[in-house]
Coordinates of C-alpha atoms in Angstrom, one line a residue:
M27 CA 23.6 -0.5 12.9
Y28 CA 21.7 -3.3 11.4
D29 CA 22.0 -5.5 14.3
R30 CA 20.8 -2.7 16.4
I31 CA 17.9 -2.2 14.0
K32 CA 16.9 -5.9 14.5
K33 CA 17.3 -5.7 18.3
E34 CA 14.9 -2.5 18.5
Y35 CA 12.6 -3.9 15.8
P36 CA 12.5 -7.6 16.5
Y37 CA 9.0 -8.4 15.0
L38 CA 9.3 -8.8 11.5
Y39 CA 6.3 -9.3 9.2
E40 CA 5.9 -10.6 5.5
T41 CA 3.0 -8.3 4.1
H42 CA 2.9 -9.7 0.7
L43 CA 3.0 -13.4 0.0
H44 CA 1.3 -15.8 -2.5
T45 CA 0.4 -19.5 -2.4
A46 CA 0.0 -22.2 -4.9
E47 CA -3.6 -22.9 -3.9
G48 CA -4.9 -19.1 -4.4
S49 CA -2.4 -17.8 -6.9
A50 CA -1.7 -19.2 -10.5
C51 CA 1.9 -17.9 -10.2
G52 CA 2.4 -19.3 -6.7
R53 CA 5.0 -22.1 -6.5
N54 CA 4.5 -23.6 -2.9
T55 CA 1.4 -24.2 -0.8
G56 CA 0.3 -22.3 2.2
R57 CA 1.7 -25.0 4.5
E58 CA 5.1 -24.8 3.0
M59 CA 5.3 -21.0 2.8
A60 CA 4.4 -20.8 6.6
A61 CA 7.0 -23.4 7.5
A62 CA 9.7 -21.0 5.4
C63 CA 8.8 -18.0 6.8
K64 CA 8.8 -19.6 10.5
E65 CA 12.6 -20.8 9.6
Y66 CA 13.5 -17.5 8.2
G67 CA 12.6 -15.6 11.4
Y68 CA 9.4 -13.9 10.7
T69 CA 7.0 -13.5 13.4
G70 CA 4.1 -13.5 11.2
I71 CA 2.9 -13.5 7.6
F72 CA -0.1 -11.9 5.7
V73 CA -1.3 -14.4 2.7
T74 CA -2.3 -12.0 0.0
D75 CA -3.3 -14.1 -3.0
H76 CA -4.3 -12.8 -6.3
N77 CA -8.1 -12.4 -6.6
W78 CA -10.4 -12.8 -9.4
G79 CA -8.9 -9.6 -11.1
G80 CA -5.5 -10.9 -11.1
N81 CA -3.6 -14.2 -11.7
T82 CA -5.8 -16.3 -9.5
A83 CA -5.5 -20.0 -9.4
V84 CA -9.3 -20.4 -9.0
D85 CA -11.8 -20.8 -11.9
R86 CA -13.6 -17.6 -12.1
K87 CA -16.9 -19.6 -13.6
K88 CA -17.5 -21.0 -10.0
T89 CA -20.2 -19.8 -7.8
W90 CA -19.2 -16.9 -5.5
E91 CA -19.5 -19.1 -2.5
E92 CA -17.4 -22.1 -4.2
W93 CA -14.9 -19.4 -5.4
V94 CA -14.3 -17.7 -2.1
G95 CA -14.2 -21.3 -0.4
E96 CA -11.5 -22.6 -2.7
F97 CA -9.4 -19.0 -2.7
C98 CA -9.0 -19.1 1.0
T99 CA -7.5 -22.5 1.0
G100 CA -4.0 -21.1 1.0
Y101 CA -4.6 -19.0 3.7
E102 CA -6.2 -21.5 5.6
N103 CA -3.5 -24.0 5.3
A104 CA -0.9 -21.6 6.1
K105 CA -2.8 -20.6 9.0
A106 CA -3.1 -24.3 10.5
E107 CA 0.6 -24.5 9.9
G108 CA 1.1 -21.4 11.7
D109 CA -0.8 -22.4 14.6
R110 CA 1.2 -25.6 14.8
I111 CA 4.7 -24.1 14.7
G112 CA 4.1 -20.7 16.3
L113 CA 3.8 -18.2 13.5
D114 CA 1.0 -15.8 13.3
V115 CA -0.9 -15.9 10.0
F116 CA -3.3 -13.1 8.9
F117 CA -5.5 -13.1 6.0
G118 CA -5.3 -10.4 3.1
Y119 CA -5.5 -10.5 -0.8
E120 CA -4.3 -8.7 -3.8
A121 CA -6.8 -7.2 -6.0
G122 CA -6.1 -6.6 -9.7
F123 CA -7.6 -4.0 -12.2
C124 CA -6.1 -4.5 -15.5
G125 CA -2.7 -4.9 -14.0
T126 CA -3.0 -2.3 -11.4
E127 CA -2.9 -4.3 -7.8
F128 CA -3.8 -3.3 -4.3
L129 CA -3.1 -5.2 -1.1
I130 CA -6.4 -5.4 1.1
Y131 CA -6.2 -6.2 4.7
G132 CA -8.5 -6.4 7.6
V133 CA -11.2 -8.4 6.0
D134 CA -11.8 -12.2 6.2
K135 CA -13.6 -15.0 4.4
E136 CA -16.9 -14.4 6.1
W137 CA -16.7 -10.7 4.9
M138 CA -16.1 -11.9 1.3
L139 CA -19.0 -14.3 1.4
E140 CA -21.2 -11.4 2.6
N141 CA -20.2 -8.9 0.2
P142 CA -20.5 -10.4 -3.5
A143 CA -20.6 -6.8 -4.8
I144 CA -16.8 -6.6 -4.4
W145 CA -16.5 -8.8 -7.2
R146 CA -17.8 -6.0 -9.5
A147 CA -16.2 -3.1 -7.5
D148 CA -14.2 -0.5 -9.2
V149 CA -11.4 1.2 -7.4
K150 CA -13.5 3.7 -5.8
E151 CA -16.1 1.3 -4.8
Q152 CA -13.4 -1.4 -3.5
Y153 CA -12.1 1.4 -1.1
E154 CA -15.4 2.3 0.1
L155 CA -16.4 -1.4 0.7
V156 CA -13.2 -2.4 2.3
H157 CA -13.3 1.0 4.5
A158 CA -16.9 0.1 5.8
A159 CA -15.4 -2.9 7.2
G160 CA -12.6 -1.3 8.9
G161 CA -10.0 -2.4 6.5
M162 CA -7.1 -0.9 4.6
V163 CA -6.3 -0.6 0.8
I164 CA -2.5 -0.3 0.1
H165 CA -1.2 0.3 -3.6
A166 CA 1.1 -2.5 -4.4
H167 CA 4.4 -1.9 -6.6
P168 CA 2.5 1.1 -8.0
Y169 CA 5.3 2.0 -10.6
R170 CA 6.1 -1.5 -11.6
E171 CA 6.6 -2.1 -15.3
E172 CA 5.5 -5.4 -16.9
D173 CA 3.8 -6.9 -19.7
Y174 CA 0.8 -7.8 -17.6
I175 CA 0.7 -3.8 -16.6
P176 CA -0.4 -1.8 -19.6
E177 CA 0.1 1.5 -18.0
V178 CA 1.0 3.1 -14.5
R179 CA -2.3 4.3 -12.7
L180 CA -2.4 6.1 -9.7
F181 CA -5.3 6.7 -7.3
P182 CA -4.2 8.5 -4.3
E183 CA -7.5 9.2 -3.0
W184 CA -8.8 5.7 -3.1
V185 CA -5.8 4.1 -1.1
D186 CA -4.7 4.3 2.7
G187 CA -0.8 3.6 1.7
V188 CA 1.8 2.6 -0.6
E189 CA 4.0 -0.4 -0.9
G190 CA 7.2 1.6 -1.1
I191 CA 9.6 -1.2 -0.8
N192 CA 9.0 -4.3 -2.9
A193 CA 11.9 -6.7 -2.3
T194 CA 11.5 -8.2 -5.9
H195 CA 12.5 -4.9 -7.2
S196 CA 15.6 -4.4 -5.2
S197 CA 16.9 -7.6 -3.6
S198 CA 19.9 -9.1 -5.3
R199 CA 18.1 -12.5 -4.9
S200 CA 14.8 -11.6 -6.7
L201 CA 14.1 -13.6 -9.9
A202 CA 11.8 -11.1 -11.4
H203 CA 10.7 -7.4 -11.7
N204 CA 14.4 -6.3 -10.9
D205 CA 14.5 -2.4 -10.9
P206 CA 15.0 -0.6 -7.6
N207 CA 13.6 2.7 -9.5
F208 CA 10.1 1.2 -9.3
D209 CA 10.6 1.6 -5.4
T210 CA 12.4 5.0 -5.6
K211 CA 9.1 6.3 -7.7
A212 CA 6.8 4.6 -5.3
I213 CA 8.5 6.3 -2.1
A214 CA 8.2 9.7 -4.0
Y215 CA 4.7 9.2 -4.8
A216 CA 3.8 8.3 -1.1
A217 CA 5.7 11.3 0.2
K218 CA 3.9 13.8 -2.3
H219 CA 0.5 12.6 -1.1
H220 CA 1.4 12.2 2.5
L221 CA 0.6 8.3 2.5
P222 CA 2.0 5.8 5.0
M223 CA 4.3 3.2 3.3
T224 CA 4.6 -0.7 3.7
A225 CA 7.3 -3.2 2.5
G226 CA 6.8 -6.7 1.3
S227 CA 8.6 -9.3 -0.5
D228 CA 5.8 -10.2 -3.1
I229 CA 7.1 -13.8 -2.7
H230 CA 5.7 -16.8 -4.4
R231 CA 7.9 -19.5 -3.4
T232 CA 10.0 -20.8 -0.3
T233 CA 13.1 -19.2 -1.6
L234 CA 12.5 -15.9 0.6
L235 CA 13.9 -12.5 0.0
G236 CA 13.1 -11.5 3.5
G237 CA 11.2 -8.2 3.0
G238 CA 8.7 -6.7 5.1
V239 CA 7.7 -4.5 8.1
A240 CA 9.4 -4.7 11.4
F241 CA 7.7 -3.4 14.8
R242 CA 9.0 -2.9 18.2
R243 CA 6.2 -4.9 19.6
K244 CA 4.2 -8.2 18.3
L245 CA 0.9 -7.5 16.4
T246 CA -2.1 -9.1 17.7
S247 CA -4.3 -9.1 14.6
A248 CA -4.8 -7.6 11.0
A249 CA -6.7 -4.9 12.4
D250 CA -3.7 -4.1 14.9
Y251 CA -1.5 -4.0 11.7
I252 CA -3.8 -1.5 10.1
T253 CA -3.9 0.4 13.3
A254 CA 0.0 0.7 13.5
V255 CA 0.4 1.7 10.0
L256 CA -2.4 4.5 9.9
S257 CA -1.7 5.8 13.3
G258 CA 2.0 6.5 12.5
E259 CA 3.3 3.9 15.0
D260 CA 6.9 3.7 14.9
Y261 CA 8.3 0.9 12.5
V262 CA 10.9 0.1 9.8
L263 CA 10.8 -1.4 6.3
T264 CA 13.2 -3.8 4.6
N265 CA 13.8 -5.6 1.4
G266 CA 15.7 -8.5 3.1
E267 CA 19.1 -7.0 2.6
Y268 CA 18.6 -3.1 3.6
W269 CA 16.8 -1.5 6.2
Y270 CA 14.5 1.7 5.5
S271 CA 12.8 4.1 7.8
K272 CA 9.1 4.2 7.2
E273 CA 9.5 7.3 5.1
G274 CA 11.7 5.3 2.8
E275 CA 14.9 6.8 3.8
R276 CA 17.8 3.9 3.6
L277 CA 19.4 3.3 6.9
E278 CA 23.2 3.2 6.9
M279 CA 25.2 0.2 8.2

């Protein structure tokens, strides 16, 4: 069955990826990450480095313009390599609020430069600012338990969807955050609030897990991804080892 799934949904996208340039926890550069993802078989990736509220690699004392410029380097390097080797690379970032994290899609470097208010925005204000730009907010790994996450906090009214499958939780190849119950709870949370789900690897190095979202067609942009997720388009989720429906039901072999 898995071969059939891959044939029906051949376009696989990594939606949660970090680089050494933008994330202090990143272990490989944007160029290296792009090359590894192309070799693995991804159609495209979203670079989602940690912003100022999370484990960013960029000095928070820099001016806003300096900070944004340096922060986007990982994406820009990945994009340059992707253009060279035939991998689609889209911009995003992971926003942090005292350990609670959100994946932001549909904005870009220019938007960040023009919206310094996002630096001080709370969760509600973030949602409103991102939405005004046509973007999307996904609650990343909402039930993860770690030292850097003091408590589980949920904001169903201020997100567009939920990362239901995070490969670090359930992949046998994961080196951190291993607890599939984190995903089980996230899937139930999404169902309770009728929120669409996504999947990603939360990958920080070129030893890939293979998680992500797979479509029947090739995406053209981050905006296209947003439309596909929010419109209910047909897609499947994976942690790199198993496949799931977009409702989080595991698909049998």
